[in-house]
Amino acid sequence: MLDVSELQTVEHDVVIIGAGGAGLRAAIECSAHGLDTAIVCKSLLGKAHTVMAEGGMAAALRNTDERDNWAVHFRDTMRGSKFLGTWRMAELHAKQAPERVKELEDWGAVFDRTQSGLINQRNFGGHRFPRLAHVGDRTGLELIRTLQDHGVHQGFEVYMECKALNLLQEGNAVGGVLCLWKDSGRFMRIKCKAVILATGGGGKMWRVTSNSWEYTGDGAAMAYEAGGELMDIEFTQFHPTGMVWPPSVRGTLVTEGVRGEGGHLRNSDGERFMFRYIPDRFASETADTEEEAARWLAGDKEARRPPELLTRDVVARAIYNEVKAGRGSPHGGAFLDIASNRPPDYIQRKLPSMYHQFKELAEVDITKDAMEVGPTLHYFMGGIRVDADSQEATGVPGLFACGECSAGLHGANRLGGNSLSDLIVFGKLAGDGAAAYVKGLGAGPSVADEDVAAAVRNATAPLNRTDGENPFALHDELCEIMGEHVGIYRTEEGLGAGLDKLVGWREKIKNTKAHASSQYNAGWHEALDLQSMAIVSEAVAMAAKERQESRGAHSRADYELEDKEHWGKRNLIISRGDDGQMELRHYERPAPPEHLAKVAFASVEELDAMVASGEVQV
Amino acid sequence: MGKRSFKIWRGNAEGGEFHTYETEITEGMVVLDAIHQIQAESANDLAVRWNCKAGKCGSCGCEVNGKPKLSCMTRMNSLPEEGDVVIQPIKTFPVIKDLVCDVSYNYVRNKQIPPFAPREREADGTHRMEQRDVDRIQEFRKCIECFLCMDVCHVLRDHEKKDDFVGPRWMIRLASLEMHPLDIVDRIPLIREKFGSGWCNITRCCTEVCPEHINITDNGIIPLKERVVDRFYDPIAMLKRKLFGDKSNKRLPVVEVGDSSASG
């Protein structure tokens, strides 16, 4: 019997799991509130998936187009979400993003500048005006480094290469975290009063993904096991432009900034096919001729945006369909051409890492030749259901979530650039929320030693088995199932078959074997990550099967249209039932607040008039 | 393309040796793909750091055939066709296990650097900077902290002077702060004393291995050395300062930072 008192034990007020943009921003806020704060992260500090964000962070700073304001950003976000986003979160996000971006500048961030010396902003899909503060195509690196270098002076502790395994509770209330040190293979018990999850998404359940190894759905799984709810989990974003060749880099992200800077998409006939895929909802705001698109790129404010800058769900499906119709590029993608539209030195300055990425990994010079691109699993719109203002997870006192692992802001589809701003807006709010909760709490919950011991036993099982399944092979098998059955186009039959396969697969992962010692053992870590992926993969497939419509990133070949009346008014929520089985329920969305509905449903002209008359305050 | 043979260093702080593995190489593969394939096929517990697999996070630095490389950006077809591919951890830092090193020195050093402190915002609430004035530090801010520059720095690698010299990564970070148009902290005395700018003898090895192509030596370290020289060793400049006062816009006193003993 394990003696829990022998475990390394530390105590903090609040523990943040994840050290990307959201986790770091939350930690900074918790420290500012005077809380004893710690971050636990699976990688080294500064390596989290945020570094891969390229294009920029969306905020209506009005530096490049004075017609922009929070209401336009809010409207773009709700429309991009196919009206399934949480109204209050979209409002908070649009209103607070500018202040959060400016604050980064006070902490040392160096954004690209406009002619007049202000933060420059670039165009992106679904954003009516140039809105993305950026640093070339490495904005995520700038964000994480700024927060990291500011953060290390704020007094919070960082436990690096330390994997959070389980939330520890008294009743439902969170009272700690059990962690595993990767380097030594030893466990650490953290006693705390609140936990903020900032673990990112779960793209590693698919083979073709832009996500790093850390993206195994840990936060969603921990919240689910603790009694929390997962919402909108069926909405998994396929970014339209991942690399398709060579095979080893299939899925690696090609920033939307390429299209924002004027890149065209063409098929094997040389046709600029996006003109054929403009949805009715966006028709009045999208250029319908190459001539108008060219004027827009040249800066004509009367011209409408090119169709390459439609929302990601639309562009990803278009590329998929072109390939399926036999008009794909040699390696099964579409051609993305910036070389014909911008001079080489401009491309190298604005898209330096794309230039290097293609040069070094694909031997393609993007200043001369077109790239080959295709859809890649990129982002989870859904995740842990939270209160919009405090970011507290529903059903679990003391548990908070922010960033990609939480749900609400993006609904059925996220706009590019809204992720980095999401991190800093809701990272801060989660810090505020946790601080208010901790200050209102007396003594922290007391966790039973037996619960800790059980969690340790579960984690060490793969090491202690004499024989069993290869965790890497099981991960591969999961990717196979998800790719085949829970891909960009889904059907009732396919999802049903996928769910059946997942049942068998989950049996196998109960029998993983990690060979050799517990020290920095990649196979053991993989076996533990599979436990998170087991929960989240079932949730995604189950919700995807339930939602009988196509909306945003969720495309059903057997229900091709949006169902405004029924599904347009419902979010799907997943939680664990009393019998331990995964349960799914429909949440009927309340009517939106009137002041927000009138903004979101207005035409461009109506909104401009409302702003001009002062009816909408900006 | 067929099978290739790899010699990968396996071990920990107590010692280790090269193990030989074979794996199938297909078109476009990078070294990290081969390492992962070996890990999945025959060495499940092989320790290797990686995250983005796109040259953006700087986690997977190691020595490939004796040369410091990001394994995710080193294509197999860039290596000689004959012979074993030899992979070992970077040398400047102590090994934890296999290809994973203890790089905590870097986090200790970063914390010793007085943080950015901006001048007041302008009346309209903005900070204004010209693009041409930030080009220089944007180059430094491309750093992905892969520490390959630290791996080849003779002062650190061969002479074990980690307590005396902060190393190229942190000189670049200091340069990005010192040349930041908004920053008002004076770090020049610290750069000389605590961070040991004098130790760098400008062999440019760091610049050569930087995967982000940052001109570490010429654009970062040398200008910092010049600032130190101007401040402490230039008699004319010293006299000028005495007569006319210090014209630089750096007004804040030097920030004292804690513990100077950076462990290796």
CSV table of N, CA and C in Angstrom, one decimal, chain B residues 72-158:
chain,number,residue,atom,x,y,z
B,72,CYS,N,14.0,18.6,-36.1
B,72,CYS,CA,12.8,18.6,-36.9
B,72,CYS,C,13.0,19.4,-38.2
B,73,MET,N,14.1,20.1,-38.3
B,73,MET,CA,14.4,20.8,-39.5
B,73,MET,C,15.6,20.3,-40.3
B,74,THR,N,16.0,19.1,-39.9
B,74,THR,CA,17.2,18.5,-40.6
B,74,THR,C,16.7,17.3,-41.4
B,75,ARG,N,16.6,17.6,-42.7
B,75,ARG,CA,16.1,16.5,-43.6
B,75,ARG,C,17.1,15.4,-43.8
B,76,MET,N,16.6,14.2,-43.8
B,76,MET,CA,17.5,13.0,-44.0
B,76,MET,C,18.3,13.1,-45.2
B,77,ASN,N,17.7,13.7,-46.3
B,77,ASN,CA,18.5,13.8,-47.6
B,77,ASN,C,19.6,14.9,-47.6
B,78,SER,N,19.7,15.6,-46.4
B,78,SER,CA,20.7,16.6,-46.3
B,78,SER,C,22.0,15.9,-45.7
B,79,LEU,N,21.9,14.7,-45.2
B,79,LEU,CA,23.0,14.0,-44.6
B,79,LEU,C,23.7,13.1,-45.6
B,80,PRO,N,25.0,12.8,-45.3
B,80,PRO,CA,25.7,11.9,-46.2
B,80,PRO,C,24.9,10.6,-46.4
B,81,GLU,N,24.9,10.0,-47.6
B,81,GLU,CA,24.2,8.8,-47.9
B,81,GLU,C,24.7,7.6,-47.2
B,82,GLU,N,26.0,7.6,-47.0
B,82,GLU,CA,26.7,6.4,-46.4
B,82,GLU,C,26.9,6.6,-44.9
B,83,GLY,N,27.0,5.5,-44.3
B,83,GLY,CA,27.4,5.4,-42.9
B,83,GLY,C,26.2,5.7,-41.9
B,84,ASP,N,26.5,5.5,-40.6
B,84,ASP,CA,25.5,5.7,-39.6
B,84,ASP,C,25.2,7.2,-39.4
B,85,VAL,N,24.0,7.5,-39.0
B,85,VAL,CA,23.6,8.8,-38.6
B,85,VAL,C,23.8,8.8,-37.0
B,86,VAL,N,24.7,9.7,-36.6
B,86,VAL,CA,25.0,9.7,-35.1
B,86,VAL,C,24.3,10.9,-34.5
B,87,ILE,N,23.5,10.5,-33.4
B,87,ILE,CA,22.7,11.5,-32.7
B,87,ILE,C,23.0,11.5,-31.3
B,88,GLN,N,23.4,12.7,-30.7
B,88,GLN,CA,23.7,12.8,-29.3
B,88,GLN,C,23.1,14.1,-28.8
B,89,PRO,N,23.0,14.1,-27.4
B,89,PRO,CA,22.5,15.4,-26.8
B,89,PRO,C,23.5,16.5,-27.0
B,90,ILE,N,23.0,17.8,-26.8
B,90,ILE,CA,23.9,18.9,-26.8
B,90,ILE,C,24.8,18.8,-25.6
B,91,LYS,N,26.0,19.4,-25.8
B,91,LYS,CA,27.0,19.1,-24.8
B,91,LYS,C,27.2,20.1,-23.6
B,92,THR,N,26.7,21.3,-23.9
B,92,THR,CA,27.0,22.3,-22.9
B,92,THR,C,26.2,22.1,-21.5
B,93,PHE,N,25.1,21.4,-21.6
B,93,PHE,CA,24.3,21.2,-20.4
B,93,PHE,C,24.3,19.7,-20.0
B,94,PRO,N,24.1,19.5,-18.7
B,94,PRO,CA,24.2,18.1,-18.2
B,94,PRO,C,23.0,17.3,-18.8
B,95,VAL,N,23.3,16.0,-19.0
B,95,VAL,CA,22.3,15.1,-19.6
B,95,VAL,C,21.3,14.7,-18.4
B,96,ILE,N,20.0,14.6,-18.8
B,96,ILE,CA,19.0,14.0,-17.9
B,96,ILE,C,18.9,12.6,-18.3
B,97,LYS,N,18.4,12.4,-19.6
B,97,LYS,CA,18.4,11.1,-20.1
B,97,LYS,C,18.4,11.1,-21.6
B,98,ASP,N,19.1,10.2,-22.2
B,98,ASP,CA,19.2,10.1,-23.7
B,98,ASP,C,19.5,11.5,-24.4
B,99,LEU,N,18.5,12.0,-25.1
B,99,LEU,CA,18.8,13.2,-25.8
B,99,LEU,C,18.3,14.5,-25.1
B,100,VAL,N,17.9,14.3,-23.8
B,100,VAL,CA,17.3,15.3,-23.1
B,100,VAL,C,18.3,15.9,-22.0
B,101,CYS,N,18.5,17.2,-22.1
B,101,CYS,CA,19.5,17.8,-21.2
B,101,CYS,C,18.8,18.7,-20.1
B,102,ASP,N,19.5,19.0,-19.1
B,102,ASP,CA,19.0,19.9,-18.0
B,102,ASP,C,19.4,21.3,-18.4
B,103,VAL,N,18.4,22.0,-18.9
B,103,VAL,CA,18.7,23.4,-19.4
B,103,VAL,C,18.3,24.5,-18.4
B,104,SER,N,18.1,24.1,-17.1
B,104,SER,CA,17.6,25.0,-16.1
B,104,SER,C,18.5,26.3,-16.0
B,105,TYR,N,19.8,26.1,-16.3
B,105,TYR,CA,20.7,27.3,-16.3
B,105,TYR,C,20.1,28.5,-17.0
B,106,ASN,N,19.5,28.2,-18.1
B,106,ASN,CA,18.9,29.3,-18.9
B,106,ASN,C,17.8,30.0,-18.2
B,107,TYR,N,17.0,29.3,-17.5
B,107,TYR,CA,15.9,29.9,-16.8
B,107,TYR,C,16.4,30.7,-15.6
B,108,VAL,N,17.4,30.2,-15.0
B,108,VAL,CA,18.0,31.0,-13.9
B,108,VAL,C,18.6,32.3,-14.4
B,109,ARG,N,19.3,32.2,-15.5
B,109,ARG,CA,19.9,33.4,-16.1
B,109,ARG,C,18.9,34.4,-16.6
B,110,ASN,N,17.9,33.9,-17.2
B,110,ASN,CA,16.8,34.9,-17.8
B,110,ASN,C,16.2,35.7,-16.6
B,111,LYS,N,16.0,35.0,-15.5
B,111,LYS,CA,15.4,35.7,-14.4
B,111,LYS,C,16.3,36.8,-13.8
B,112,GLN,N,17.6,36.7,-14.0
B,112,GLN,CA,18.5,37.7,-13.5
B,112,GLN,C,18.5,39.0,-14.3
B,113,ILE,N,18.0,38.9,-15.5
B,113,ILE,CA,18.0,40.1,-16.4
B,113,ILE,C,16.9,41.0,-16.0
B,114,PRO,N,17.2,42.3,-15.6
B,114,PRO,CA,16.2,43.2,-15.2
B,114,PRO,C,15.1,43.3,-16.3
B,115,PRO,N,13.9,43.2,-16.0
B,115,PRO,CA,12.8,43.2,-17.0
B,115,PRO,C,12.7,44.5,-17.7
B,116,PHE,N,12.0,44.4,-18.8
B,116,PHE,CA,11.6,45.6,-19.6
B,116,PHE,C,10.8,46.5,-18.8
B,117,ALA,N,11.1,47.8,-18.9
B,117,ALA,CA,10.3,48.8,-18.3
B,117,ALA,C,10.1,50.0,-19.3
B,118,PRO,N,8.9,50.3,-19.7
B,118,PRO,CA,8.7,51.2,-20.8
B,118,PRO,C,8.6,52.7,-20.3
B,119,ARG,N,8.9,53.6,-21.2
B,119,ARG,CA,8.6,55.0,-20.9
B,119,ARG,C,7.1,55.2,-20.8
B,120,GLU,N,6.7,56.4,-20.4
B,120,GLU,CA,5.3,56.7,-20.4
B,120,GLU,C,4.6,56.6,-21.7
B,121,ARG,N,3.3,56.3,-21.8
B,121,ARG,CA,2.6,56.3,-23.0
B,121,ARG,C,2.5,57.8,-23.5
B,122,GLU,N,2.2,58.0,-24.8
B,122,GLU,CA,2.0,59.3,-25.3
B,122,GLU,C,0.7,59.8,-24.8
B,123,ALA,N,0.4,61.1,-25.0
B,123,ALA,CA,-0.8,61.7,-24.6
B,123,ALA,C,-2.1,61.0,-25.1
B,124,ASP,N,-2.0,60.4,-26.3
B,124,ASP,CA,-3.2,59.7,-26.9
B,124,ASP,C,-3.2,58.3,-26.4
B,125,GLY,N,-2.4,57.9,-25.5
B,125,GLY,CA,-2.5,56.5,-24.9
B,125,GLY,C,-1.7,55.5,-25.7
B,126,THR,N,-1.0,55.9,-26.7
B,126,THR,CA,-0.3,54.9,-27.6
B,126,THR,C,1.2,54.9,-27.3
B,127,HIS,N,1.9,53.9,-27.8
B,127,HIS,CA,3.4,54.0,-27.9
B,127,HIS,C,3.7,54.1,-29.4
B,128,ARG,N,4.4,55.0,-29.8
B,128,ARG,CA,4.8,55.1,-31.2
B,128,ARG,C,6.2,54.7,-31.4
B,129,MET,N,6.4,53.8,-32.3
B,129,MET,CA,7.8,53.4,-32.7
B,129,MET,C,7.8,53.2,-34.2
B,130,GLU,N,8.9,53.7,-34.9
B,130,GLU,CA,9.0,53.5,-36.3
B,130,GLU,C,9.4,52.0,-36.6
B,131,GLN,N,8.9,51.5,-37.7
B,131,GLN,CA,9.3,50.1,-38.0
B,131,GLN,C,10.8,50.0,-38.1
B,132,ARG,N,11.4,51.0,-38.7
B,132,ARG,CA,12.9,50.8,-38.9
B,132,ARG,C,13.6,50.8,-37.6
B,133,ASP,N,13.0,51.4,-36.5
B,133,ASP,CA,13.6,51.4,-35.2
B,133,ASP,C,13.4,50.1,-34.5
B,134,VAL,N,12.4,49.3,-34.9
B,134,VAL,CA,12.2,48.0,-34.2
B,134,VAL,C,12.7,46.8,-35.1
B,135,ASP,N,13.1,47.1,-36.3
B,135,ASP,CA,13.6,46.0,-37.1
B,135,ASP,C,14.8,45.2,-36.4
B,136,ARG,N,15.7,46.0,-35.8
B,136,ARG,CA,16.8,45.4,-35.2
B,136,ARG,C,16.5,44.5,-34.0
B,137,ILE,N,15.6,44.9,-33.2
B,137,ILE,CA,15.2,44.0,-32.0
B,137,ILE,C,14.3,42.9,-32.5
B,138,GLN,N,13.5,43.2,-33.5
B,138,GLN,CA,12.6,42.0,-34.0
B,138,GLN,C,13.5,40.9,-34.5
B,139,GLU,N,14.7,41.2,-35.0
B,139,GLU,CA,15.6,40.1,-35.4
B,139,GLU,C,16.0,39.3,-34.1
B,140,PHE,N,16.3,40.0,-33.0
B,140,PHE,CA,16.7,39.3,-31.8
B,140,PHE,C,15.5,38.5,-31.2
B,141,ARG,N,14.3,39.0,-31.4
B,141,ARG,CA,13.1,38.4,-30.8
B,141,ARG,C,12.6,37.2,-31.6
B,142,LYS,N,13.3,36.9,-32.7
B,142,LYS,CA,13.0,35.7,-33.4
B,142,LYS,C,13.5,34.5,-32.7
B,143,CYS,N,14.4,34.7,-31.7
B,143,CYS,CA,15.0,33.6,-31.0
B,143,CYS,C,14.0,32.6,-30.4
B,144,ILE,N,14.2,31.3,-30.7
B,144,ILE,CA,13.2,30.3,-30.3
B,144,ILE,C,13.8,29.5,-29.1
B,145,GLU,N,14.9,30.0,-28.5
B,145,GLU,CA,15.5,29.4,-27.3
B,145,GLU,C,15.8,27.9,-27.5
B,146,CYS,N,16.4,27.6,-28.6
B,146,CYS,CA,16.8,26.2,-28.8
B,146,CYS,C,18.2,25.9,-28.1
B,147,PHE,N,18.9,27.0,-27.8
B,147,PHE,CA,20.2,26.9,-27.1
B,147,PHE,C,21.3,26.2,-27.9
B,148,LEU,N,21.1,26.1,-29.2
B,148,LEU,CA,22.2,25.6,-30.0
B,148,LEU,C,23.4,26.5,-29.9
B,149,CYS,N,23.1,27.9,-29.8
B,149,CYS,CA,24.2,28.8,-29.7
B,149,CYS,C,25.0,28.6,-28.4
B,150,MET,N,24.3,28.2,-27.4
B,150,MET,CA,25.0,27.9,-26.1
B,150,MET,C,25.8,26.6,-26.2
B,151,ASP,N,25.4,25.7,-27.1
B,151,ASP,CA,26.1,24.5,-27.3
B,151,ASP,C,27.4,24.7,-27.9
B,152,VAL,N,27.5,25.6,-28.8
B,152,VAL,CA,28.8,25.8,-29.5
B,152,VAL,C,29.7,26.9,-28.9
B,153,CYS,N,29.2,27.7,-27.9
B,153,CYS,CA,30.0,28.7,-27.3
B,153,CYS,C,31.2,28.2,-26.6
B,154,HIS,N,32.4,28.5,-27.0
B,154,HIS,CA,33.6,27.9,-26.4
B,154,HIS,C,33.7,28.2,-24.9
B,155,VAL,N,33.2,29.4,-24.6
B,155,VAL,CA,33.4,29.9,-23.2
B,155,VAL,C,32.5,29.0,-22.3
B,156,LEU,N,31.4,28.6,-22.8
B,156,LEU,CA,30.5,27.7,-22.0
B,156,LEU,C,30.9,26.2,-22.1
B,157,ARG,N,31.1,25.8,-23.4
B,157,ARG,CA,31.2,24.4,-23.7
B,157,ARG,C,32.6,23.8,-23.3
B,158,ASP,N,33.6,24.6,-23.6
B,158,ASP,CA,35.0,24.0,-23.4
B,158,ASP,C,35.6,24.6,-22.0
